[in-house]
Tab-separated table of C-alpha atoms in Angstrom:
chain	number	residue	atom	x	y	z
K	1	MET	CA	8.468	29.096	-15.035
K	2	PHE	CA	8.847	32.776	-15.330
K	3	ILE	CA	6.202	33.325	-12.612
K	4	VAL	CA	8.122	30.769	-10.505
K	5	ASP	CA	11.409	32.954	-11.353
K	6	ASP	CA	10.056	36.056	-10.966
K	7	LEU	CA	8.410	35.285	-8.153
K	8	PHE	CA	11.695	33.766	-6.361
K	9	VAL	CA	13.758	36.868	-6.959
K	10	SER	CA	11.773	39.471	-5.639
K	11	PRO	CA	12.304	40.747	-2.053
K	12	PHE	CA	8.857	41.539	-1.321
K	13	PHE	CA	5.859	39.755	-0.799
K	14	SER	CA	2.797	41.257	-2.133
K	15	LEU	CA	-0.930	40.594	-2.096
K	16	LEU	CA	-0.243	39.226	-5.706
K	17	ASP	CA	2.581	37.342	-5.217
K	18	ILE	CA	0.871	35.324	-2.432
K	19	LEU	CA	-2.100	34.260	-4.968
K	20	GLN	CA	0.428	33.742	-7.392
K	21	THR	CA	2.161	31.628	-4.837
K	22	MET	CA	-1.556	29.516	-3.941
K	23	ALA	CA	-2.220	29.246	-7.379
K	24	LEU	CA	0.981	27.353	-7.805
K	25	ASN	CA	-0.333	25.427	-4.682
K	26	GLU	CA	-2.801	24.474	-6.690
K	27	MET	CA	-1.296	23.784	-9.771
K	28	TYR	CA	1.270	21.982	-8.291
K	29	ASP	CA	-0.792	19.946	-5.902
K	30	THR	CA	1.340	16.673	-5.444
K	31	LYS	CA	-1.209	14.857	-3.037
K	32	SER	CA	-4.185	15.490	-6.505
K	33	ILE	CA	-1.486	14.053	-8.396
K	34	ARG	CA	-1.156	10.881	-6.391
K	35	ASP	CA	-4.757	10.537	-6.021
K	36	ASP	CA	-5.054	10.287	-9.946
K	37	ILE	CA	-2.198	7.697	-10.235
K	38	LYS	CA	-4.214	5.359	-7.868
K	39	GLU	CA	-6.945	6.556	-10.385
K	40	ASN	CA	-5.513	5.842	-13.253
K	41	GLN	CA	-4.050	2.831	-11.764
K	42	LEU	CA	-7.617	1.308	-10.346
K	43	LEU	CA	-9.606	1.733	-13.814
K	44	TYR	CA	-6.896	-0.276	-15.556
K	45	GLU	CA	-7.185	-2.744	-12.888
K	46	VAL	CA	-11.229	-3.074	-13.322
K	47	GLY	CA	-10.911	-2.906	-17.302
K	48	GLU	CA	-12.084	0.308	-17.913
K	49	ARG	CA	-8.567	1.684	-18.695
K	50	SER	CA	-6.789	-0.367	-21.964
K	51	GLU	CA	-2.871	-1.033	-21.202
K	52	GLU	CA	-2.436	1.436	-23.379
K	53	GLU	CA	-4.660	4.504	-22.465
K	54	HIS	CA	-2.842	3.203	-18.552
K	55	GLN	CA	0.672	3.336	-19.554
K	56	GLN	CA	0.364	6.725	-21.492
K	57	ARG	CA	-1.258	8.685	-18.327
K	58	LYS	CA	1.018	6.865	-15.729
K	59	GLN	CA	4.284	8.201	-17.491
K	60	GLU	CA	2.056	11.771	-18.189
K	61	LEU	CA	1.265	11.802	-14.448
K	62	GLU	CA	4.701	10.578	-13.129
K	63	SER	CA	6.106	13.164	-15.165
K	64	GLN	CA	3.827	16.191	-13.078
K	65	LEU	CA	4.380	14.616	-9.999
K	66	GLU	CA	8.341	14.661	-10.532
K	67	MET	CA	7.746	18.357	-11.302
K	68	ALA	CA	5.392	19.303	-9.366
K	69	GLU	CA	7.454	17.569	-6.343
K	70	GLN	CA	11.021	19.884	-7.671
K	71	ILE	CA	8.501	22.941	-7.828
K	72	GLN	CA	7.152	22.822	-4.415
K	73	GLU	CA	10.631	21.743	-3.012
K	74	GLN	CA	11.835	25.526	-4.532
K	75	MET	CA	8.609	27.399	-2.779
K	76	ARG	CA	8.983	25.870	0.296
K	77	ASP	CA	12.679	27.029	0.500
K	78	ARG	CA	11.847	30.775	-1.025
K	79	MET	CA	8.942	31.684	1.443
K	80	GLU	CA	6.103	30.470	2.778
K	81	VAL	CA	2.471	31.350	2.809
K	82	LYS	CA	0.181	31.092	5.800
K	83	LYS	CA	-2.897	29.645	4.750
Z	1	MET	CA	26.604	-15.470	-2.185
Z	2	SER	CA	25.150	-11.800	-0.588
Z	3	GLU	CA	24.522	-12.422	2.963
Z	4	ASN	CA	21.610	-10.127	3.105
Z	5	LEU	CA	18.078	-11.110	4.611
Z	6	TYR	CA	14.996	-9.508	2.542
Z	7	THR	CA	12.434	-9.916	5.037
Z	8	TYR	CA	8.637	-10.628	4.482
Z	9	GLY	CA	6.925	-11.256	7.033
Z	10	ILE	CA	6.365	-13.436	10.490
Z	11	ILE	CA	5.173	-16.559	11.176
Z	12	LYS	CA	4.879	-18.848	13.835
Z	13	GLN	CA	7.735	-20.997	14.196
Z	14	GLN	CA	7.979	-23.242	11.461
Z	15	ASP	CA	9.680	-24.557	8.955
Z	16	LEU	CA	9.031	-23.559	5.322
Z	17	GLU	CA	10.545	-23.122	2.301
Z	18	LEU	CA	8.604	-22.214	-0.619
Z	19	ASP	CA	9.545	-22.456	-4.712
Z	20	VAL	CA	8.113	-18.893	-5.830
Z	21	GLU	CA	9.907	-15.244	-7.249
Z	22	GLY	CA	10.812	-13.252	-4.519
Z	23	VAL	CA	12.290	-9.903	-4.357
Z	24	ALA	CA	15.136	-8.852	-6.357
Z	25	GLY	CA	14.682	-12.391	-8.331
Z	26	ALA	CA	15.222	-14.657	-5.622
Z	27	ASP	CA	14.220	-17.782	-6.199
Z	28	ARG	CA	14.392	-19.901	-2.655
Z	29	ILE	CA	12.198	-18.186	0.102
Z	30	TYR	CA	13.014	-19.823	3.481
Z	31	THR	CA	12.316	-19.305	7.214
Z	32	VAL	CA	14.874	-18.104	9.906
Z	33	ASP	CA	14.049	-18.864	13.294
Z	34	TYR	CA	13.935	-17.355	16.229
Z	35	LYS	CA	12.491	-19.377	19.370
Z	36	THR	CA	9.126	-19.244	18.885
Z	37	LEU	CA	8.894	-17.265	15.318
Z	38	SER	CA	9.785	-17.424	12.262
Z	39	ALA	CA	11.198	-14.828	10.035
Z	40	VAL	CA	10.137	-15.498	6.001
Z	41	VAL	CA	13.174	-14.872	4.037
Z	42	SER	CA	14.969	-14.827	0.812
Z	43	GLU	CA	18.824	-13.799	-0.056
Z	44	ILE	CA	19.723	-10.253	-1.449
Z	45	ASP	CA	22.446	-7.899	-2.969
Z	46	THR	CA	21.572	-5.191	-0.239
Z	47	THR	CA	20.254	-3.484	2.434
Z	48	ASP	CA	18.258	-1.016	0.544
Z	49	PRO	CA	15.923	-2.655	-2.266
Z	50	GLU	CA	14.592	0.067	-4.949
Z	51	ARG	CA	11.056	-0.122	-4.918
Z	52	THR	CA	9.698	-0.959	-8.224
Z	53	ASP	CA	6.340	-2.609	-9.084
Z	54	GLU	CA	7.870	-5.816	-10.006
Z	55	ASP	CA	9.820	-5.940	-6.843
Z	56	VAL	CA	6.014	-4.674	-4.557
Z	57	GLU	CA	4.096	-7.574	-6.524
Z	58	ALA	CA	6.914	-10.006	-5.564
Z	59	HIS	CA	7.094	-9.120	-2.141
Z	60	ASN	CA	2.998	-9.506	-1.747
Z	61	THR	CA	3.073	-12.571	-3.945
Z	62	VAL	CA	5.284	-14.553	-1.361
Z	63	LEU	CA	3.323	-12.872	1.320
Z	64	GLN	CA	-0.100	-14.692	-0.194
Z	65	GLU	CA	1.736	-18.160	-0.780
Z	66	VAL	CA	2.719	-18.068	2.604
Z	67	LEU	CA	-0.740	-17.308	4.124
Z	68	GLU	CA	-2.064	-20.353	2.070
Z	69	TYR	CA	0.693	-22.308	2.228
Z	70	ASP	CA	0.037	-26.125	3.832
Z	71	GLY	CA	-3.893	-25.355	4.923
Z	72	GLY	CA	-2.902	-21.748	5.865
Z	73	HIS	CA	-0.604	-19.346	7.777
Z	74	THR	CA	-1.244	-16.486	10.236
Z	75	VAL	CA	1.399	-13.973	8.896
Z	76	VAL	CA	2.629	-10.709	10.412
Z	77	PRO	CA	3.667	-8.647	7.370
Z	78	MET	CA	6.700	-6.698	6.496
Z	79	SER	CA	6.292	-3.184	4.891
Z	80	PHE	CA	8.059	-3.434	1.731
Z	81	GLY	CA	11.985	-2.895	1.825
Z	82	MET	CA	13.178	-4.807	5.136
Z	83	ALA	CA	16.321	-6.139	4.503
Z	84	PHE	CA	18.816	-6.760	7.352
Z	85	LYS	CA	22.588	-7.415	7.028
Z	86	ASN	CA	23.055	-10.679	8.076
Z	87	GLU	CA	21.306	-13.563	10.401
Z	88	ARG	CA	22.875	-12.017	13.310
Z	89	THR	CA	21.084	-8.512	12.816
Z	90	LEU	CA	17.669	-10.362	11.853
Z	91	LYS	CA	17.848	-12.376	15.069
Z	92	GLY	CA	18.527	-9.332	17.053
Z	93	VAL	CA	15.535	-7.708	15.567
Z	94	LEU	CA	13.325	-10.371	16.051
Z	95	ARG	CA	14.387	-10.792	19.973
Z	96	GLY	CA	13.563	-6.873	20.482
Z	97	ALA	CA	10.235	-7.237	18.715
Z	98	ARG	CA	9.578	-10.721	20.219
Z	99	ARG	CA	6.882	-9.134	22.496
Z	100	ALA	CA	4.890	-7.797	19.555
Z	101	LEU	CA	5.253	-9.952	17.377
Z	102	ARG	CA	3.604	-12.470	19.505
Z	103	SER	CA	0.974	-10.591	21.083
Z	104	THR	CA	0.099	-9.291	16.830
Z	105	LEU	CA	0.270	-12.733	15.623
Z	106	ASN	CA	-2.250	-13.789	18.603
Z	107	ASP	CA	-4.613	-11.067	17.672
Z	108	ILE	CA	-4.774	-11.967	14.027
Z	109	GLU	CA	-4.645	-15.689	14.215
Z	110	GLY	CA	-6.793	-17.352	11.641
Z	111	THR	CA	-7.498	-14.091	9.509
Z	112	VAL	CA	-7.381	-12.433	6.308
Z	113	GLU	CA	-7.645	-9.522	5.262
Z	114	LEU	CA	-10.189	-8.268	2.097
Z	115	GLY	CA	-9.731	-5.198	0.043
Z	116	VAL	CA	-13.580	-3.934	-1.133
Z	117	LYS	CA	-13.156	-0.804	-3.287
Z	118	ILE	CA	-16.494	0.218	-4.775
Z	119	LEU	CA	-16.683	2.841	-8.125
Z	120	ALA	CA	-19.864	4.335	-9.277
Z	121	PRO	CA	-20.176	4.883	-13.262
Z	122	ALA	CA	-18.161	7.069	-14.816
Z	123	ASP	CA	-21.673	9.202	-15.838
Z	124	ASP	CA	-23.773	9.274	-12.276
Z	125	ALA	CA	-24.481	12.238	-10.377
Z	126	VAL	CA	-26.694	10.165	-8.248
Z	127	PRO	CA	-25.305	10.372	-4.759
Z	128	GLN	CA	-24.321	6.879	-4.028
Z	129	ASP	CA	-24.656	7.473	-0.166
Z	130	ASP	CA	-27.592	4.720	0.647
Z	131	VAL	CA	-25.735	2.128	-1.334
Z	132	GLN	CA	-22.571	2.733	0.970
Z	133	ALA	CA	-24.294	2.205	4.122
Z	134	THR	CA	-26.186	-0.865	3.515
Z	135	VAL	CA	-23.030	-2.369	2.245
Z	136	THR	CA	-21.003	-1.282	4.467
Z	137	ASN	CA	-23.338	-2.382	7.345
Z	138	GLN	CA	-23.663	-5.848	5.967
Z	139	LEU	CA	-19.369	-6.102	5.607
Z	140	ALA	CA	-18.865	-4.589	8.929
Z	141	ASP	CA	-21.523	-8.172	10.349
Z	142	LEU	CA	-19.112	-10.163	8.762
Z	143	SER	CA	-16.126	-8.787	9.248
Z	144	ILE	CA	-14.039	-8.450	13.109
Z	145	ASN	CA	-12.478	-5.089	12.041
Z	146	GLU	CA	-12.225	-2.561	9.123
Z	147	THR	CA	-10.647	0.263	7.896
Z	148	GLU	CA	-11.426	2.944	6.092
Z	149	ASN	CA	-8.853	3.514	3.085
Z	150	ASP	CA	-8.330	6.743	1.160
Z	151	LEU	CA	-11.192	7.944	-1.151
Z	152	PHE	CA	-9.033	9.162	-4.046
Z	153	THR	CA	-11.453	9.660	-7.081
Z	154	ASP	CA	-14.965	10.967	-6.275
Z	155	ARG	CA	-16.201	7.984	-8.135
Z	156	LEU	CA	-15.017	5.533	-5.349
Z	157	ILE	CA	-17.748	5.215	-2.303
Z	158	VAL	CA	-16.388	2.829	-0.528
Z	159	ASN	CA	-12.636	1.967	0.108
Z	160	LYS	CA	-11.987	-0.204	2.657
Z	161	SER	CA	-10.289	-3.117	4.144
Z	162	TYR	CA	-11.990	-6.000	6.451
Z	163	LEU	CA	-10.513	-8.496	8.823
Z	164	VAL	CA	-11.981	-11.411	8.208
Z	165	ASP	CA	-11.795	-15.380	10.247
Z	166	ARG	CA	-10.906	-17.550	7.502
Z	167	ASP	CA	-14.328	-19.036	8.677
Z	168	LYS	CA	-16.094	-16.437	7.230
Z	169	ARG	CA	-14.988	-16.176	4.143
Z	170	ASP	CA	-17.353	-18.127	2.082
Z	171	ALA	CA	-19.966	-15.796	4.138
Z	172	PHE	CA	-18.238	-12.711	3.166
Z	173	ASP	CA	-18.040	-13.892	-0.610
Z	174	SER	CA	-21.530	-14.461	-0.902
Z	175	ALA	CA	-21.757	-10.957	0.010
Z	176	ILE	CA	-19.938	-9.037	-2.132
Z	177	ASP	CA	-21.770	-11.631	-4.736
Z	178	ASP	CA	-25.000	-10.294	-3.659
Z	179	VAL	CA	-23.797	-6.329	-3.760
Z	180	GLU	CA	-22.889	-7.517	-7.661
Z	181	ALA	CA	-26.125	-8.516	-8.298
Z	182	GLU	CA	-28.121	-5.758	-6.500
Z	183	HIS	CA	-25.991	-2.769	-8.131
Z	184	ASP	CA	-24.861	-4.385	-11.657
Z	185	ASP	CA	-24.249	-0.619	-11.976
Z	186	LEU	CA	-21.514	-0.068	-9.639
Z	187	THR	CA	-18.030	-1.891	-10.199
Z	188	ILE	CA	-16.558	-3.955	-7.655
Z	189	GLN	CA	-12.796	-4.773	-7.075
Z	190	TYR	CA	-12.865	-7.344	-4.649
Z	191	THR	CA	-8.809	-8.135	-3.443
Z	192	GLY	CA	-7.308	-10.791	-1.293
Z	193	PRO	CA	-6.983	-12.793	0.767
Z	194	TRP	CA	-4.066	-10.347	1.754
Z	195	PRO	CA	-1.844	-10.673	5.220
Z	196	PRO	CA	-3.268	-8.418	7.645
Z	197	TYR	CA	-1.406	-5.063	6.324
Z	198	ASN	CA	-3.602	-2.373	7.728
Z	199	PHE	CA	-3.964	-4.265	11.175
Z	200	VAL	CA	-0.934	-4.575	11.847
Z	201	ASP	CA	0.934	-1.839	13.587
Z	202	ILE	CA	4.622	-3.062	14.292
Z	203	HIS	CA	7.532	-0.529	14.205
Z	204	ILE	CA	10.913	-2.370	13.960
Z	205	GLY	CA	13.943	0.903	14.327
Z	206	ALA	CA	15.725	1.433	10.912
Z	207	GLU	CA	18.915	1.824	12.707
Z	208	GLN	CA	18.527	-2.001	13.798
Z	209	GLN	CA	18.180	-2.964	10.225
Z	210	GLN	CA	21.797	-1.947	8.976
Z	211	GLY	CA	23.647	-2.849	12.622
Z	212	GLY	CA	24.758	-6.042	13.500
């Protein structure tokens, strides 16, 4: 969280800032987490993942998604990086 | 008793009553008529139901029951969460969307939706393009229409929904059986019959839900 905080308080955006933001975007890529949630559900439905494994993974991914959405929301408010 | 009506889908006018659990624990599923249309509904406490896994499943179960009811119905499915303040509001919406609903009911008459997902083995590095092409060509020949869905994992080589005439259902089942027999390394998830979720495109304004 230190990286994110630093990024938000800095009034100037250097190349490093932009690279950091892009890295954060990748780290908190909500589409990728949603894909993992769908994959987890499918693997459970076809019997490749047990109920226990499925539930555990589902909880992990839902927590990740919640955090990623919050981070993305904060990043959208603070700066925009043109890709 | 709440006046709010949760709506699952629209069929051609017919009285229908189902003894199946609906969204938010509803135990009575019935129809509300507007001219030649009937909305399949149950009573609910809110116009903004929470989207829980259980309730999404209940929504789908009701629609599947309607689909199979009394020899089979054609149903325009509503997306999850369509709840109206009262019967008058619901009928107002049906009035506004009547033309689109009738046209859609005609377009999908006698059809069901079937879902096909094909997964490559977890440790398989071989491209499955040839299998993908063969299978999808075979299935396309037996269907009226198809939609390509998101390949949300690298292992998915097919993720499609097919609109299939009820008369072709057995042939479609056999084609899936053949694929399974020929490719025992692949995992096939074959689901349905569903109401044609992916083949109807009717938008009912959110503002109409709350008014009345």
